[in-house]
Amino acid sequence: MALKVLHLQAKTHENEQFRRVVKIMDTVFKKHDFNGILVGNPFNENYRRFRADAILFYDHGVIIIDFKDYSGQLVIPRGDDEFKSYPWYAENAFDHQSIEVKAGAHFLNPFLQLTSYRNAFREIVEHNLILKQRINTSRICIANIFSGPLELTSKVPGKYPYYKIAQESEIGALLYDLNNDNAYDEDIEKAVRNIFPSDEYIQEYSIETEIIHRKDIIVGEEVKSTID
């Protein structure tokens, strides 16, 4: 089965990052014989609080994903309280200017944003018989995937084992290392497709066009004179 992908159009930079992430995940799935379904920009009218950029269900668990288009040094506050109650910054490697890492319109930092999405997803699980029986919501992973390259100034506090920060180049390790007791099967896939109706994703998008060959035609002087 490998990786199946569904997708709803999002903002341009999110669509571009999603395409890169799909290519990486597809390679990892084929290498390790993983099976799963990835939904890009999942949306359900009945659960509007859940607005993650993507959600992955696969053999080793469930990952709620939010994309961040930042690179350089990621400055995250030290200490448990500061980690979740202060804004985060990314420092440019060239001029060392710092910019705040945005977390949507309603959240102070990316961790709080994803924590809110995980809480909203718990409601979805509770209202679906199949997911309620198969998914342990306390083990759901939440992950910020940065475009990168990225350097962390400090580690994520140990009390948050199911929150991950990764750059795109580290997705393979994230998928290989994770094991959060939430398996994937066809029943879960059917439930996911029903909850998040989306289009099948076109991974390789190219259009065949006919090549027009130029031909030079040699004419006599009388014809040339008439054309002129």
mmCIF file of C-alpha atoms in Angstrom:
data_model
loop_
_atom_site.group_PDB
_atom_site.id
_atom_site.type_symbol
_atom_site.label_atom_id
_atom_site.label_comp_id
_atom_site.label_asym_id
_atom_site.label_seq_id
_atom_site.Cartn_x
_atom_site.Cartn_y
_atom_site.Cartn_z
ATOM 1 C CA MET A 1 0.000 0.000 0.000
ATOM 2 C CA ALA A 2 2.850 2.383 0.828
ATOM 3 C CA LEU A 3 1.947 6.068 1.295
ATOM 4 C CA LYS A 4 -1.449 7.346 0.169
ATOM 5 C CA VAL A 5 -1.892 11.102 -0.027
ATOM 6 C CA LEU A 6 -4.957 13.342 0.060
ATOM 7 C CA HIS A 7 -4.849 17.114 -0.185
ATOM 8 C CA LEU A 8 -6.912 20.306 -0.152
ATOM 9 C CA GLN A 9 -5.344 23.441 -1.576
ATOM 10 C CA ALA A 10 -3.829 25.758 1.044
ATOM 11 C CA LYS A 11 -1.659 28.882 0.886
ATOM 12 C CA THR A 12 1.054 28.794 -1.753
ATOM 13 C CA HIS A 13 4.077 28.315 0.544
ATOM 14 C CA GLU A 14 2.233 25.541 2.417
ATOM 15 C CA ASN A 15 1.437 23.767 -0.861
ATOM 16 C CA GLU A 16 5.089 24.014 -1.907
ATOM 17 C CA GLN A 17 6.374 22.682 1.421
ATOM 18 C CA PHE A 18 3.751 19.936 1.377
ATOM 19 C CA ARG A 19 4.993 18.801 -2.029
ATOM 20 C CA ARG A 20 8.582 18.575 -0.759
ATOM 21 C CA VAL A 21 7.483 16.703 2.372
ATOM 22 C CA VAL A 22 5.422 14.216 0.348
ATOM 23 C CA LYS A 23 8.463 13.341 -1.779
ATOM 24 C CA ILE A 24 10.586 12.730 1.324
ATOM 25 C CA MET A 25 7.913 10.687 3.089
ATOM 26 C CA ASP A 26 7.238 8.607 -0.019
ATOM 27 C CA THR A 27 10.923 7.680 -0.217
ATOM 28 C CA VAL A 28 11.017 6.744 3.493
ATOM 29 C CA PHE A 29 7.854 4.645 3.218
ATOM 30 C CA LYS A 30 9.227 2.699 0.266
ATOM 31 C CA LYS A 31 12.574 2.154 2.000
ATOM 32 C CA HIS A 32 11.035 0.757 5.203
ATOM 33 C CA ASP A 33 7.839 -0.792 3.772
ATOM 34 C CA PHE A 34 5.640 1.549 5.814
ATOM 35 C CA ASN A 35 1.931 1.927 5.068
ATOM 36 C CA GLY A 36 -0.202 4.956 5.800
ATOM 37 C CA ILE A 37 -2.259 7.906 4.668
ATOM 38 C CA LEU A 38 -1.228 11.572 4.728
ATOM 39 C CA VAL A 39 -3.888 14.300 4.550
ATOM 40 C CA GLY A 40 -2.758 17.778 3.589
ATOM 41 C CA ASN A 41 -4.772 20.742 4.908
ATOM 42 C CA PRO A 42 -7.381 18.471 6.576
ATOM 43 C CA PHE A 43 -10.719 20.161 7.202
ATOM 44 C CA ASN A 44 -14.111 19.193 8.569
ATOM 45 C CA GLU A 45 -16.889 21.756 8.924
ATOM 46 C CA ASN A 46 -17.972 20.205 12.221
ATOM 47 C CA TYR A 47 -14.510 20.527 13.782
ATOM 48 C CA ARG A 48 -13.296 23.956 12.714
ATOM 49 C CA ARG A 49 -10.791 24.240 15.589
ATOM 50 C CA PHE A 50 -8.670 21.515 14.001
ATOM 51 C CA ARG A 51 -6.653 23.384 11.359
ATOM 52 C CA ALA A 52 -3.369 21.495 11.133
ATOM 53 C CA ASP A 53 -1.356 21.720 7.915
ATOM 54 C CA ALA A 54 -1.279 17.931 7.663
ATOM 55 C CA ILE A 55 -1.988 14.742 9.588
ATOM 56 C CA LEU A 56 -0.296 11.386 9.055
ATOM 57 C CA PHE A 57 -1.656 7.968 10.038
ATOM 58 C CA TYR A 58 0.872 5.158 9.549
ATOM 59 C CA ASP A 59 2.239 1.915 10.986
ATOM 60 C CA HIS A 60 4.059 3.637 13.842
ATOM 61 C CA GLY A 61 1.459 6.157 14.910
ATOM 62 C CA VAL A 62 -0.366 9.402 14.280
ATOM 63 C CA ILE A 63 1.419 12.733 13.691
ATOM 64 C CA ILE A 64 -0.309 16.112 13.586
ATOM 65 C CA ILE A 65 1.896 18.427 11.518
ATOM 66 C CA ASP A 66 2.299 22.176 11.179
ATOM 67 C CA PHE A 67 4.680 23.581 8.564
ATOM 68 C CA LYS A 68 7.000 26.494 9.274
ATOM 69 C CA ASP A 69 8.921 28.248 6.494
ATOM 70 C CA TYR A 70 11.943 29.391 8.535
ATOM 71 C CA SER A 71 15.664 28.715 8.580
ATOM 72 C CA GLY A 72 18.680 29.705 10.675
ATOM 73 C CA GLN A 73 18.883 29.440 14.463
ATOM 74 C CA LEU A 74 15.595 28.622 16.200
ATOM 75 C CA VAL A 75 15.640 30.393 19.543
ATOM 76 C CA ILE A 76 13.260 28.588 21.891
ATOM 77 C CA PRO A 77 12.976 29.609 25.560
ATOM 78 C CA ARG A 78 14.671 27.460 28.180
ATOM 79 C CA GLY A 79 12.660 25.924 31.013
ATOM 80 C CA ASP A 80 9.235 24.311 31.035
ATOM 81 C CA ASP A 81 7.210 27.421 31.841
ATOM 82 C CA GLU A 82 9.051 29.715 29.438
ATOM 83 C CA PHE A 83 8.894 27.130 26.643
ATOM 84 C CA LYS A 84 5.105 27.282 26.483
ATOM 85 C CA SER A 85 4.494 30.878 27.542
ATOM 86 C CA TYR A 86 6.960 32.961 25.480
ATOM 87 C CA PRO A 87 7.201 33.665 21.737
ATOM 88 C CA TRP A 88 9.888 31.928 19.659
ATOM 89 C CA TYR A 89 12.347 33.548 17.264
ATOM 90 C CA ALA A 90 14.395 32.517 14.239
ATOM 91 C CA GLU A 91 17.772 34.198 13.780
ATOM 92 C CA ASN A 92 19.076 34.638 10.259
ATOM 93 C CA ALA A 93 22.534 33.131 9.756
ATOM 94 C CA PHE A 94 23.687 35.958 7.451
ATOM 95 C CA ASP A 95 22.801 39.178 9.289
ATOM 96 C CA HIS A 96 21.756 37.686 12.665
ATOM 97 C CA GLN A 97 18.428 39.478 12.578
ATOM 98 C CA SER A 98 15.663 37.833 14.587
ATOM 99 C CA ILE A 99 12.077 37.411 13.450
ATOM 100 C CA GLU A 100 9.221 35.981 15.479
ATOM 101 C CA VAL A 101 8.084 32.512 14.444
ATOM 102 C CA LYS A 102 4.398 32.975 13.683
ATOM 103 C CA ALA A 103 1.903 30.533 15.142
ATOM 104 C CA GLY A 104 -1.316 31.487 13.448
ATOM 105 C CA ALA A 105 -3.460 34.407 14.536
ATOM 106 C CA HIS A 106 -4.399 33.099 17.977
ATOM 107 C CA PHE A 107 -1.326 31.426 19.501
ATOM 108 C CA LEU A 108 1.794 32.750 21.188
ATOM 109 C CA ASN A 109 4.158 30.083 19.840
ATOM 110 C CA PRO A 110 4.164 26.934 17.648
ATOM 111 C CA PHE A 111 3.977 24.535 20.613
ATOM 112 C CA LEU A 112 0.755 26.095 21.907
ATOM 113 C CA GLN A 113 -0.667 26.077 18.393
ATOM 114 C CA LEU A 114 -0.097 22.342 17.926
ATOM 115 C CA THR A 115 -1.264 21.548 21.463
ATOM 116 C CA SER A 116 -4.561 23.219 20.604
ATOM 117 C CA TYR A 117 -4.846 21.190 17.395
ATOM 118 C CA ARG A 118 -4.183 17.961 19.307
ATOM 119 C CA ASN A 119 -6.939 18.819 21.801
ATOM 120 C CA ALA A 120 -9.300 19.508 18.908
ATOM 121 C CA PHE A 121 -8.375 16.195 17.292
ATOM 122 C CA ARG A 122 -9.222 14.362 20.520
ATOM 123 C CA GLU A 123 -12.801 15.541 20.026
ATOM 124 C CA ILE A 124 -12.786 14.078 16.497
ATOM 125 C CA VAL A 125 -11.543 10.748 17.843
ATOM 126 C CA GLU A 126 -14.195 10.675 20.580
ATOM 127 C CA HIS A 127 -16.954 11.160 18.015
ATOM 128 C CA ASN A 128 -15.784 8.398 15.668
ATOM 129 C CA LEU A 129 -16.300 4.785 16.742
ATOM 130 C CA ILE A 130 -13.371 3.338 14.760
ATOM 131 C CA LEU A 131 -10.814 5.961 15.801
ATOM 132 C CA LYS A 132 -12.014 5.844 19.396
ATOM 133 C CA GLN A 133 -11.311 2.100 19.533
ATOM 134 C CA ARG A 134 -7.935 2.233 17.761
ATOM 135 C CA ILE A 135 -6.202 5.492 18.699
ATOM 136 C CA ASN A 136 -4.622 6.327 22.038
ATOM 137 C CA THR A 137 -4.983 10.115 22.105
ATOM 138 C CA SER A 138 -2.418 10.493 24.897
ATOM 139 C CA ARG A 139 0.264 9.149 22.521
ATOM 140 C CA ILE A 140 -0.515 11.278 19.470
ATOM 141 C CA CYS A 141 2.608 13.046 18.199
ATOM 142 C CA ILE A 142 2.589 16.725 17.242
ATOM 143 C CA ALA A 143 5.397 18.021 15.045
ATOM 144 C CA ASN A 144 6.576 21.305 13.628
ATOM 145 C CA ILE A 145 8.384 20.697 10.358
ATOM 146 C CA PHE A 146 10.618 23.613 9.375
ATOM 147 C CA SER A 147 11.868 24.190 5.852
ATOM 148 C CA GLY A 148 15.394 24.635 7.233
ATOM 149 C CA PRO A 149 18.314 24.412 7.380
ATOM 150 C CA LEU A 150 17.711 24.823 11.097
ATOM 151 C CA GLU A 151 19.789 24.875 14.268
ATOM 152 C CA LEU A 152 18.171 24.633 17.713
ATOM 153 C CA THR A 153 19.581 26.798 20.494
ATOM 154 C CA SER A 154 18.136 24.489 23.172
ATOM 155 C CA LYS A 155 16.253 21.210 23.490
ATOM 156 C CA VAL A 156 12.533 20.635 23.862
ATOM 157 C CA PRO A 157 11.800 20.000 27.568
ATOM 158 C CA GLY A 158 11.747 16.291 28.379
ATOM 159 C CA LYS A 159 8.208 16.470 29.760
ATOM 160 C CA TYR A 160 6.909 16.745 26.160
ATOM 161 C CA PRO A 161 8.042 13.458 24.563
ATOM 162 C CA TYR A 162 5.369 13.580 21.859
ATOM 163 C CA TYR A 163 6.202 17.059 20.611
ATOM 164 C CA LYS A 164 8.856 17.155 17.891
ATOM 165 C CA ILE A 165 10.739 19.887 16.064
ATOM 166 C CA ALA A 166 12.297 18.736 12.790
ATOM 167 C CA GLN A 167 13.532 20.219 9.566
ATOM 168 C CA GLU A 168 12.557 18.667 6.260
ATOM 169 C CA SER A 169 15.862 16.799 5.988
ATOM 170 C CA GLU A 170 15.124 15.048 9.334
ATOM 171 C CA ILE A 171 11.705 13.654 8.406
ATOM 172 C CA GLY A 172 13.131 10.199 7.690
ATOM 173 C CA ALA A 173 14.594 9.888 11.183
ATOM 174 C CA LEU A 174 11.363 11.195 12.735
ATOM 175 C CA LEU A 175 9.242 8.571 10.978
ATOM 176 C CA TYR A 176 11.712 5.753 11.664
ATOM 177 C CA ASP A 177 12.163 6.529 15.371
ATOM 178 C CA LEU A 178 8.528 7.182 16.274
ATOM 179 C CA ASN A 179 6.453 4.403 17.828
ATOM 180 C CA ASN A 180 3.431 5.736 19.682
ATOM 181 C CA ASP A 181 1.151 2.672 19.862
ATOM 182 C CA ASN A 182 -1.289 3.940 17.240
ATOM 183 C CA ALA A 183 -1.346 1.470 14.364
ATOM 184 C CA TYR A 184 -2.752 1.943 10.870
ATOM 185 C CA ASP A 185 -5.138 -0.296 8.919
ATOM 186 C CA GLU A 186 -7.820 -0.127 6.226
ATOM 187 C CA ASP A 187 -10.593 0.669 8.719
ATOM 188 C CA ILE A 188 -8.678 3.705 9.962
ATOM 189 C CA GLU A 189 -8.098 4.813 6.379
ATOM 190 C CA LYS A 190 -11.822 4.610 5.610
ATOM 191 C CA ALA A 191 -12.619 6.645 8.715
ATOM 192 C CA VAL A 192 -10.003 9.252 7.792
ATOM 193 C CA ARG A 193 -11.323 9.590 4.244
ATOM 194 C CA ASN A 194 -14.834 10.051 5.628
ATOM 195 C CA ILE A 195 -13.813 12.673 8.225
ATOM 196 C CA PHE A 196 -11.500 14.630 5.907
ATOM 197 C CA PRO A 197 -12.903 14.367 2.361
ATOM 198 C CA SER A 198 -10.099 15.504 0.075
ATOM 199 C CA ASP A 199 -8.766 15.110 -3.440
ATOM 200 C CA GLU A 200 -6.269 12.418 -4.329
ATOM 201 C CA TYR A 201 -2.899 14.133 -4.475
ATOM 202 C CA ILE A 202 -0.938 14.309 -7.736
ATOM 203 C CA GLN A 203 2.684 13.794 -6.686
ATOM 204 C CA GLU A 204 4.309 14.022 -10.105
ATOM 205 C CA TYR A 205 2.758 16.893 -11.969
ATOM 206 C CA SER A 206 4.032 17.281 -15.544
ATOM 207 C CA ILE A 207 2.282 17.922 -18.854
ATOM 208 C CA GLU A 208 3.453 16.311 -22.061
ATOM 209 C CA THR A 209 3.698 18.840 -24.894
ATOM 210 C CA GLU A 210 4.459 18.271 -28.546
ATOM 211 C CA ILE A 211 7.915 19.500 -29.534
ATOM 212 C CA ILE A 212 7.777 21.875 -32.497
ATOM 213 C CA HIS A 213 10.763 21.473 -34.772
ATOM 214 C CA ARG A 214 11.897 24.488 -36.790
ATOM 215 C CA LYS A 215 12.493 23.984 -40.495
ATOM 216 C CA ASP A 216 14.402 26.394 -42.685
ATOM 217 C CA ILE A 217 12.964 26.689 -46.199
ATOM 218 C CA ILE A 218 15.251 27.801 -49.025
ATOM 219 C CA VAL A 219 13.567 29.902 -51.735
ATOM 220 C CA GLY A 220 14.804 31.473 -54.961
ATOM 221 C CA GLU A 221 15.489 35.170 -55.480
ATOM 222 C CA GLU A 222 12.184 35.774 -57.350
ATOM 223 C CA VAL A 223 10.131 34.271 -54.462
ATOM 224 C CA LYS A 224 12.149 36.227 -51.882
ATOM 225 C CA SER A 225 11.516 39.440 -53.784
ATOM 226 C CA THR A 226 7.770 38.768 -53.826
ATOM 227 C CA ILE A 227 7.720 37.994 -50.074
ATOM 228 C CA ASP A 228 9.665 41.181 -49.306
#
